[in-house]
């Protein structure tokens, strides 16, 4: 398998397992699919979620920062929701459950990425200024998943729904997509953070 999924921090996984085991956390989640599912639920495919902090003018390296880890919550054959975790002064902790189009879109993008060569380390990259979430395929499979910058040869796969004019589920080299994103950003515009595109 060409995808090298990095291991999530153990406390992040434990916090999601604890939330799944809590009837209160599941009942209060705004996820009808999660509340109505019958049978066991399991957190799978942990992905580090990075935020593109700044898209600068051409020639300026974009900055990213780790915002959390996302787990797809699977019930038998399919993912029904996702769980986000965040880093606090006390360590990794459960943040919230959610559902929506990015769940199926993430699964599809991961399946498509498994057919690509060379090997990649999958991550998620949120671009708040464009209300956009992408699967970030990082070429350095040995890299620390919590760090690292976008490399020009890394691939970004916009997840559906993607912004108008940007094709979802089509891999783009960072060097090719960044100029397009730079042109689309309106000065002073800000968007949602990590968990908002759900």
PDB file of C-alpha atoms in Angstrom:
ATOM      1  CA  UNK A   1       0.000   0.000   0.000  1.00  0.00           C
ATOM      2  CA  UNK A   2       1.615   3.294  -1.063  1.00  0.00           C
ATOM      3  CA  UNK A   3       0.061   5.280   1.781  1.00  0.00           C
ATOM      4  CA  UNK A   4       2.071   5.348   4.995  1.00  0.00           C
ATOM      5  CA  UNK A   5      -0.518   6.435   7.563  1.00  0.00           C
ATOM      6  CA  UNK A   6       1.348   7.922  10.532  1.00  0.00           C
ATOM      7  CA  UNK A   7       0.444   6.663  14.003  1.00  0.00           C
ATOM      8  CA  UNK A   8      -1.691   9.058  15.992  1.00  0.00           C
ATOM      9  CA  UNK A   9      -0.542  10.110  19.461  1.00  0.00           C
ATOM     10  CA  UNK A  10      -1.760   7.427  21.882  1.00  0.00           C
ATOM     11  CA  UNK A  11      -3.563   9.961  24.141  1.00  0.00           C
ATOM     12  CA  UNK A  12      -5.519  11.274  21.123  1.00  0.00           C
ATOM     13  CA  UNK A  13      -6.728   7.764  20.292  1.00  0.00           C
ATOM     14  CA  UNK A  14      -7.560   7.052  23.934  1.00  0.00           C
ATOM     15  CA  UNK A  15      -9.616  10.248  24.158  1.00  0.00           C
ATOM     16  CA  UNK A  16     -11.664   9.271  21.078  1.00  0.00           C
ATOM     17  CA  UNK A  17     -12.214   5.738  22.421  1.00  0.00           C
ATOM     18  CA  UNK A  18     -13.373   7.224  25.726  1.00  0.00           C
ATOM     19  CA  UNK A  19     -15.793   9.557  23.907  1.00  0.00           C
ATOM     20  CA  UNK A  20     -17.177   6.667  21.847  1.00  0.00           C
ATOM     21  CA  UNK A  21     -17.706   4.748  25.078  1.00  0.00           C
ATOM     22  CA  UNK A  22     -19.556   7.658  26.660  1.00  0.00           C
ATOM     23  CA  UNK A  23     -23.326   7.564  26.012  1.00  0.00           C
ATOM     24  CA  UNK A  24     -23.459  11.269  26.889  1.00  0.00           C
ATOM     25  CA  UNK A  25     -20.791  12.293  24.353  1.00  0.00           C
ATOM     26  CA  UNK A  26     -22.424  10.278  21.571  1.00  0.00           C
ATOM     27  CA  UNK A  27     -25.971  11.365  22.482  1.00  0.00           C
ATOM     28  CA  UNK A  28     -25.038  15.061  22.599  1.00  0.00           C
ATOM     29  CA  UNK A  29     -23.105  14.968  19.325  1.00  0.00           C
ATOM     30  CA  UNK A  30     -24.732  16.720  16.373  1.00  0.00           C
ATOM     31  CA  UNK A  31     -24.368  13.547  14.340  1.00  0.00           C
ATOM     32  CA  UNK A  32     -27.644  11.702  13.709  1.00  0.00           C
ATOM     33  CA  UNK A  33     -25.789   8.920  11.873  1.00  0.00           C
ATOM     34  CA  UNK A  34     -23.558   8.306  14.878  1.00  0.00           C
ATOM     35  CA  UNK A  35     -26.472   8.269  17.313  1.00  0.00           C
ATOM     36  CA  UNK A  36     -28.602   5.919  15.213  1.00  0.00           C
ATOM     37  CA  UNK A  37     -25.991   3.345  14.214  1.00  0.00           C
ATOM     38  CA  UNK A  38     -26.334  -0.173  15.566  1.00  0.00           C
ATOM     39  CA  UNK A  39     -23.305  -2.230  16.503  1.00  0.00           C
ATOM     40  CA  UNK A  40     -19.721  -1.402  17.378  1.00  0.00           C
ATOM     41  CA  UNK A  41     -17.951   1.769  16.296  1.00  0.00           C
ATOM     42  CA  UNK A  42     -14.220   2.052  15.793  1.00  0.00           C
ATOM     43  CA  UNK A  43     -11.896   5.013  15.156  1.00  0.00           C
ATOM     44  CA  UNK A  44      -9.750   4.377  12.068  1.00  0.00           C
ATOM     45  CA  UNK A  45      -7.418   6.115   9.627  1.00  0.00           C
ATOM     46  CA  UNK A  46      -6.016   8.789  11.939  1.00  0.00           C
ATOM     47  CA  UNK A  47      -4.861  11.789   9.942  1.00  0.00           C
ATOM     48  CA  UNK A  48      -2.999  14.837  11.222  1.00  0.00           C
ATOM     49  CA  UNK A  49      -4.902  18.000  10.337  1.00  0.00           C
ATOM     50  CA  UNK A  50      -2.743  20.944   9.385  1.00  0.00           C
ATOM     51  CA  UNK A  51      -3.949  24.475   8.719  1.00  0.00           C
ATOM     52  CA  UNK A  52      -2.446  26.631   6.005  1.00  0.00           C
ATOM     53  CA  UNK A  53      -1.786  29.711   8.117  1.00  0.00           C
ATOM     54  CA  UNK A  54      -0.781  31.970   5.306  1.00  0.00           C
ATOM     55  CA  UNK A  55      -0.680  31.989   1.539  1.00  0.00           C
ATOM     56  CA  UNK A  56       1.843  34.636   0.648  1.00  0.00           C
ATOM     57  CA  UNK A  57       2.869  36.180  -2.628  1.00  0.00           C
ATOM     58  CA  UNK A  58       4.784  34.098  -5.127  1.00  0.00           C
ATOM     59  CA  UNK A  59       8.142  32.991  -3.775  1.00  0.00           C
ATOM     60  CA  UNK A  60       7.066  33.108  -0.106  1.00  0.00           C
ATOM     61  CA  UNK A  61       6.853  29.661   1.479  1.00  0.00           C
ATOM     62  CA  UNK A  62       3.383  28.922   2.860  1.00  0.00           C
ATOM     63  CA  UNK A  63       3.189  28.245   6.593  1.00  0.00           C
ATOM     64  CA  UNK A  64       1.297  25.300   8.024  1.00  0.00           C
ATOM     65  CA  UNK A  65       0.632  24.296  11.603  1.00  0.00           C
ATOM     66  CA  UNK A  66      -0.777  21.168  13.204  1.00  0.00           C
ATOM     67  CA  UNK A  67      -4.315  21.796  14.448  1.00  0.00           C
ATOM     68  CA  UNK A  68      -5.306  18.300  15.562  1.00  0.00           C
ATOM     69  CA  UNK A  69      -5.837  14.684  14.595  1.00  0.00           C
ATOM     70  CA  UNK A  70      -8.962  13.405  12.854  1.00  0.00           C
ATOM     71  CA  UNK A  71     -10.255   9.836  13.084  1.00  0.00           C
ATOM     72  CA  UNK A  72     -12.894   8.375  10.790  1.00  0.00           C
ATOM     73  CA  UNK A  73     -15.509   6.564  12.878  1.00  0.00           C
ATOM     74  CA  UNK A  74     -16.397   3.313  11.152  1.00  0.00           C
ATOM     75  CA  UNK A  75     -19.452   1.139  11.587  1.00  0.00           C
ATOM     76  CA  UNK A  76     -18.954  -2.181   9.792  1.00  0.00           C
ATOM     77  CA  UNK A  77     -18.501  -1.295   6.105  1.00  0.00           C
ATOM     78  CA  UNK A  78     -18.437   2.504   6.116  1.00  0.00           C
ATOM     79  CA  UNK A  79     -17.436   5.625   7.983  1.00  0.00           C
ATOM     80  CA  UNK A  80     -20.459   7.288   9.565  1.00  0.00           C
ATOM     81  CA  UNK A  81     -18.765  10.227  11.288  1.00  0.00           C
ATOM     82  CA  UNK A  82     -15.406  11.640  12.297  1.00  0.00           C
ATOM     83  CA  UNK A  83     -13.840  12.658  15.580  1.00  0.00           C
ATOM     84  CA  UNK A  84     -11.417  15.538  15.998  1.00  0.00           C
ATOM     85  CA  UNK A  85      -8.882  15.843  18.776  1.00  0.00           C
ATOM     86  CA  UNK A  86      -6.858  18.862  19.831  1.00  0.00           C
ATOM     87  CA  UNK A  87      -3.734  19.573  21.804  1.00  0.00           C
ATOM     88  CA  UNK A  88      -4.289  21.293  25.143  1.00  0.00           C
ATOM     89  CA  UNK A  89      -1.824  22.216  27.924  1.00  0.00           C
ATOM     90  CA  UNK A  90      -2.719  18.825  29.460  1.00  0.00           C
ATOM     91  CA  UNK A  91      -2.095  16.883  26.252  1.00  0.00           C
ATOM     92  CA  UNK A  92      -4.248  15.497  23.455  1.00  0.00           C
ATOM     93  CA  UNK A  93      -7.982  15.464  24.130  1.00  0.00           C
ATOM     94  CA  UNK A  94     -11.220  14.719  22.297  1.00  0.00           C
ATOM     95  CA  UNK A  95     -12.777  17.802  20.694  1.00  0.00           C
ATOM     96  CA  UNK A  96     -15.988  16.794  18.894  1.00  0.00           C
ATOM     97  CA  UNK A  97     -17.790  14.365  16.590  1.00  0.00           C
ATOM     98  CA  UNK A  98     -19.187  15.511  13.263  1.00  0.00           C
ATOM     99  CA  UNK A  99     -20.551  14.220   9.976  1.00  0.00           C
ATOM    100  CA  UNK A 100     -21.083  15.654   6.526  1.00  0.00           C
ATOM    101  CA  UNK A 101     -19.784  15.443   2.968  1.00  0.00           C
ATOM    102  CA  UNK A 102     -16.094  15.528   3.898  1.00  0.00           C
ATOM    103  CA  UNK A 103     -16.366  12.063   5.514  1.00  0.00           C
ATOM    104  CA  UNK A 104     -17.163  10.207   2.274  1.00  0.00           C
ATOM    105  CA  UNK A 105     -14.929  12.570   0.319  1.00  0.00           C
ATOM    106  CA  UNK A 106     -11.955  11.768   2.567  1.00  0.00           C
ATOM    107  CA  UNK A 107     -12.537   8.022   2.150  1.00  0.00           C
ATOM    108  CA  UNK A 108     -12.742   8.385  -1.628  1.00  0.00           C
ATOM    109  CA  UNK A 109      -9.588  10.511  -1.797  1.00  0.00           C
ATOM    110  CA  UNK A 110      -7.679   7.972   0.305  1.00  0.00           C
ATOM    111  CA  UNK A 111      -8.797   5.102  -1.942  1.00  0.00           C
ATOM    112  CA  UNK A 112      -7.709   7.061  -5.009  1.00  0.00           C
ATOM    113  CA  UNK A 113      -4.357   7.913  -3.383  1.00  0.00           C
ATOM    114  CA  UNK A 114      -3.614   4.233  -2.802  1.00  0.00           C
ATOM    115  CA  UNK A 115      -3.290   3.806  -6.568  1.00  0.00           C
ATOM    116  CA  UNK A 116      -0.633   6.506  -6.917  1.00  0.00           C
ATOM    117  CA  UNK A 117       3.112   6.156  -6.991  1.00  0.00           C
ATOM    118  CA  UNK A 118       5.431   7.014  -5.317  1.00  0.00           C
ATOM    119  CA  UNK A 119       4.527   6.384  -1.692  1.00  0.00           C
ATOM    120  CA  UNK A 120       3.006   9.195   0.374  1.00  0.00           C
ATOM    121  CA  UNK A 121       2.222  10.124   3.958  1.00  0.00           C
ATOM    122  CA  UNK A 122      -1.455  11.224   4.043  1.00  0.00           C
ATOM    123  CA  UNK A 123      -2.477  14.315   5.982  1.00  0.00           C
ATOM    124  CA  UNK A 124      -5.373  16.739   5.844  1.00  0.00           C
ATOM    125  CA  UNK A 125      -4.775  20.393   5.033  1.00  0.00           C
ATOM    126  CA  UNK A 126      -7.392  23.009   5.841  1.00  0.00           C
ATOM    127  CA  UNK A 127      -7.237  26.272   3.893  1.00  0.00           C
ATOM    128  CA  UNK A 128      -9.538  28.560   5.913  1.00  0.00           C
ATOM    129  CA  UNK A 129      -9.228  31.501   3.536  1.00  0.00           C
ATOM    130  CA  UNK A 130     -10.884  29.427   0.800  1.00  0.00           C
ATOM    131  CA  UNK A 131     -13.205  27.323   2.985  1.00  0.00           C
ATOM    132  CA  UNK A 132     -11.329  24.370   1.522  1.00  0.00           C
ATOM    133  CA  UNK A 133     -10.133  21.013   2.841  1.00  0.00           C
ATOM    134  CA  UNK A 134      -7.614  18.864   0.972  1.00  0.00           C
ATOM    135  CA  UNK A 135      -5.933  15.519   1.339  1.00  0.00           C
ATOM    136  CA  UNK A 136      -2.242  16.425   1.558  1.00  0.00           C
ATOM    137  CA  UNK A 137       0.004  13.678   0.191  1.00  0.00           C
ATOM    138  CA  UNK A 138       3.447  14.363   1.635  1.00  0.00           C
ATOM    139  CA  UNK A 139       6.349  12.725  -0.209  1.00  0.00           C
ATOM    140  CA  UNK A 140       8.565  12.362   2.869  1.00  0.00           C
ATOM    141  CA  UNK A 141       6.965   9.255   4.370  1.00  0.00           C
ATOM    142  CA  UNK A 142       9.400   9.281   7.309  1.00  0.00           C
ATOM    143  CA  UNK A 143       8.571  12.883   8.289  1.00  0.00           C
ATOM    144  CA  UNK A 144       7.161  13.760  11.689  1.00  0.00           C
ATOM    145  CA  UNK A 145       3.427  13.990  10.941  1.00  0.00           C
ATOM    146  CA  UNK A 146       3.037  16.899  13.337  1.00  0.00           C
ATOM    147  CA  UNK A 147       5.560  19.058  11.489  1.00  0.00           C
ATOM    148  CA  UNK A 148       6.763  19.743   8.008  1.00  0.00           C
ATOM    149  CA  UNK A 149       6.211  22.250   5.293  1.00  0.00           C
ATOM    150  CA  UNK A 150       4.469  21.871   1.976  1.00  0.00           C
ATOM    151  CA  UNK A 151       6.991  20.657  -0.582  1.00  0.00           C
ATOM    152  CA  UNK A 152       6.493  21.822  -4.188  1.00  0.00           C
ATOM    153  CA  UNK A 153       6.208  18.191  -5.317  1.00  0.00           C
ATOM    154  CA  UNK A 154       3.688  17.157  -2.639  1.00  0.00           C
ATOM    155  CA  UNK A 155       0.169  16.524  -3.919  1.00  0.00           C
ATOM    156  CA  UNK A 156      -3.015  18.236  -2.739  1.00  0.00           C
ATOM    157  CA  UNK A 157      -6.349  16.565  -3.486  1.00  0.00           C
ATOM    158  CA  UNK A 158      -9.253  18.991  -2.884  1.00  0.00           C
ATOM    159  CA  UNK A 159     -12.126  17.286  -1.098  1.00  0.00           C
ATOM    160  CA  UNK A 160     -15.728  17.748  -2.197  1.00  0.00           C
ATOM    161  CA  UNK A 161     -17.292  20.212  -1.937  1.00  0.00           C
ATOM    162  CA  UNK A 162     -14.377  22.205  -3.311  1.00  0.00           C
ATOM    163  CA  UNK A 163     -14.449  25.945  -4.020  1.00  0.00           C
ATOM    164  CA  UNK A 164     -15.828  26.967  -7.429  1.00  0.00           C
ATOM    165  CA  UNK A 165     -13.243  26.572 -10.157  1.00  0.00           C
ATOM    166  CA  UNK A 166     -11.160  23.989  -8.263  1.00  0.00           C
ATOM    167  CA  UNK A 167     -11.828  20.377  -9.231  1.00  0.00           C
ATOM    168  CA  UNK A 168     -12.463  18.020  -6.335  1.00  0.00           C
ATOM    169  CA  UNK A 169     -10.662  14.678  -6.206  1.00  0.00           C
ATOM    170  CA  UNK A 170      -8.069  15.705  -8.757  1.00  0.00           C
ATOM    171  CA  UNK A 171      -4.451  15.585  -7.504  1.00  0.00           C
ATOM    172  CA  UNK A 172      -2.527  18.830  -7.960  1.00  0.00           C
ATOM    173  CA  UNK A 173       1.157  19.421  -7.288  1.00  0.00           C
ATOM    174  CA  UNK A 174       1.577  22.064  -4.580  1.00  0.00           C
ATOM    175  CA  UNK A 175       3.643  24.141  -6.995  1.00  0.00           C
ATOM    176  CA  UNK A 176       0.690  24.178  -9.421  1.00  0.00           C
ATOM    177  CA  UNK A 177      -2.205  24.680  -6.982  1.00  0.00           C
ATOM    178  CA  UNK A 178      -0.711  27.333  -4.692  1.00  0.00           C
ATOM    179  CA  UNK A 179      -0.645  30.049  -7.391  1.00  0.00           C
ATOM    180  CA  UNK A 180      -4.318  29.308  -8.188  1.00  0.00           C
ATOM    181  CA  UNK A 181      -5.257  29.562  -4.507  1.00  0.00           C
ATOM    182  CA  UNK A 182      -3.264  32.778  -4.107  1.00  0.00           C
ATOM    183  CA  UNK A 183      -5.232  34.406  -6.917  1.00  0.00           C
ATOM    184  CA  UNK A 184      -8.559  33.389  -5.360  1.00  0.00           C
ATOM    185  CA  UNK A 185      -7.943  34.885  -1.926  1.00  0.00           C
ATOM    186  CA  UNK A 186      -9.528  38.244  -1.229  1.00  0.00           C
ATOM    187  CA  UNK A 187      -7.451  40.421   1.134  1.00  0.00           C
ATOM    188  CA  UNK A 188      -8.925  40.532   4.624  1.00  0.00           C
ATOM    189  CA  UNK A 189     -11.135  37.494   4.121  1.00  0.00           C
ATOM    190  CA  UNK A 190     -11.037  34.861   6.817  1.00  0.00           C
ATOM    191  CA  UNK A 191     -12.701  31.486   7.053  1.00  0.00           C
ATOM    192  CA  UNK A 192     -13.478  28.629   9.425  1.00  0.00           C
ATOM    193  CA  UNK A 193     -10.889  26.683  11.319  1.00  0.00           C
ATOM    194  CA  UNK A 194     -10.160  22.990  11.444  1.00  0.00           C
ATOM    195  CA  UNK A 195     -13.458  21.379  12.325  1.00  0.00           C
ATOM    196  CA  UNK A 196     -15.755  23.791  10.523  1.00  0.00           C
ATOM    197  CA  UNK A 197     -15.704  22.118   7.093  1.00  0.00           C
ATOM    198  CA  UNK A 198     -17.545  19.023   8.287  1.00  0.00           C
TER     199      UNK A 198
END
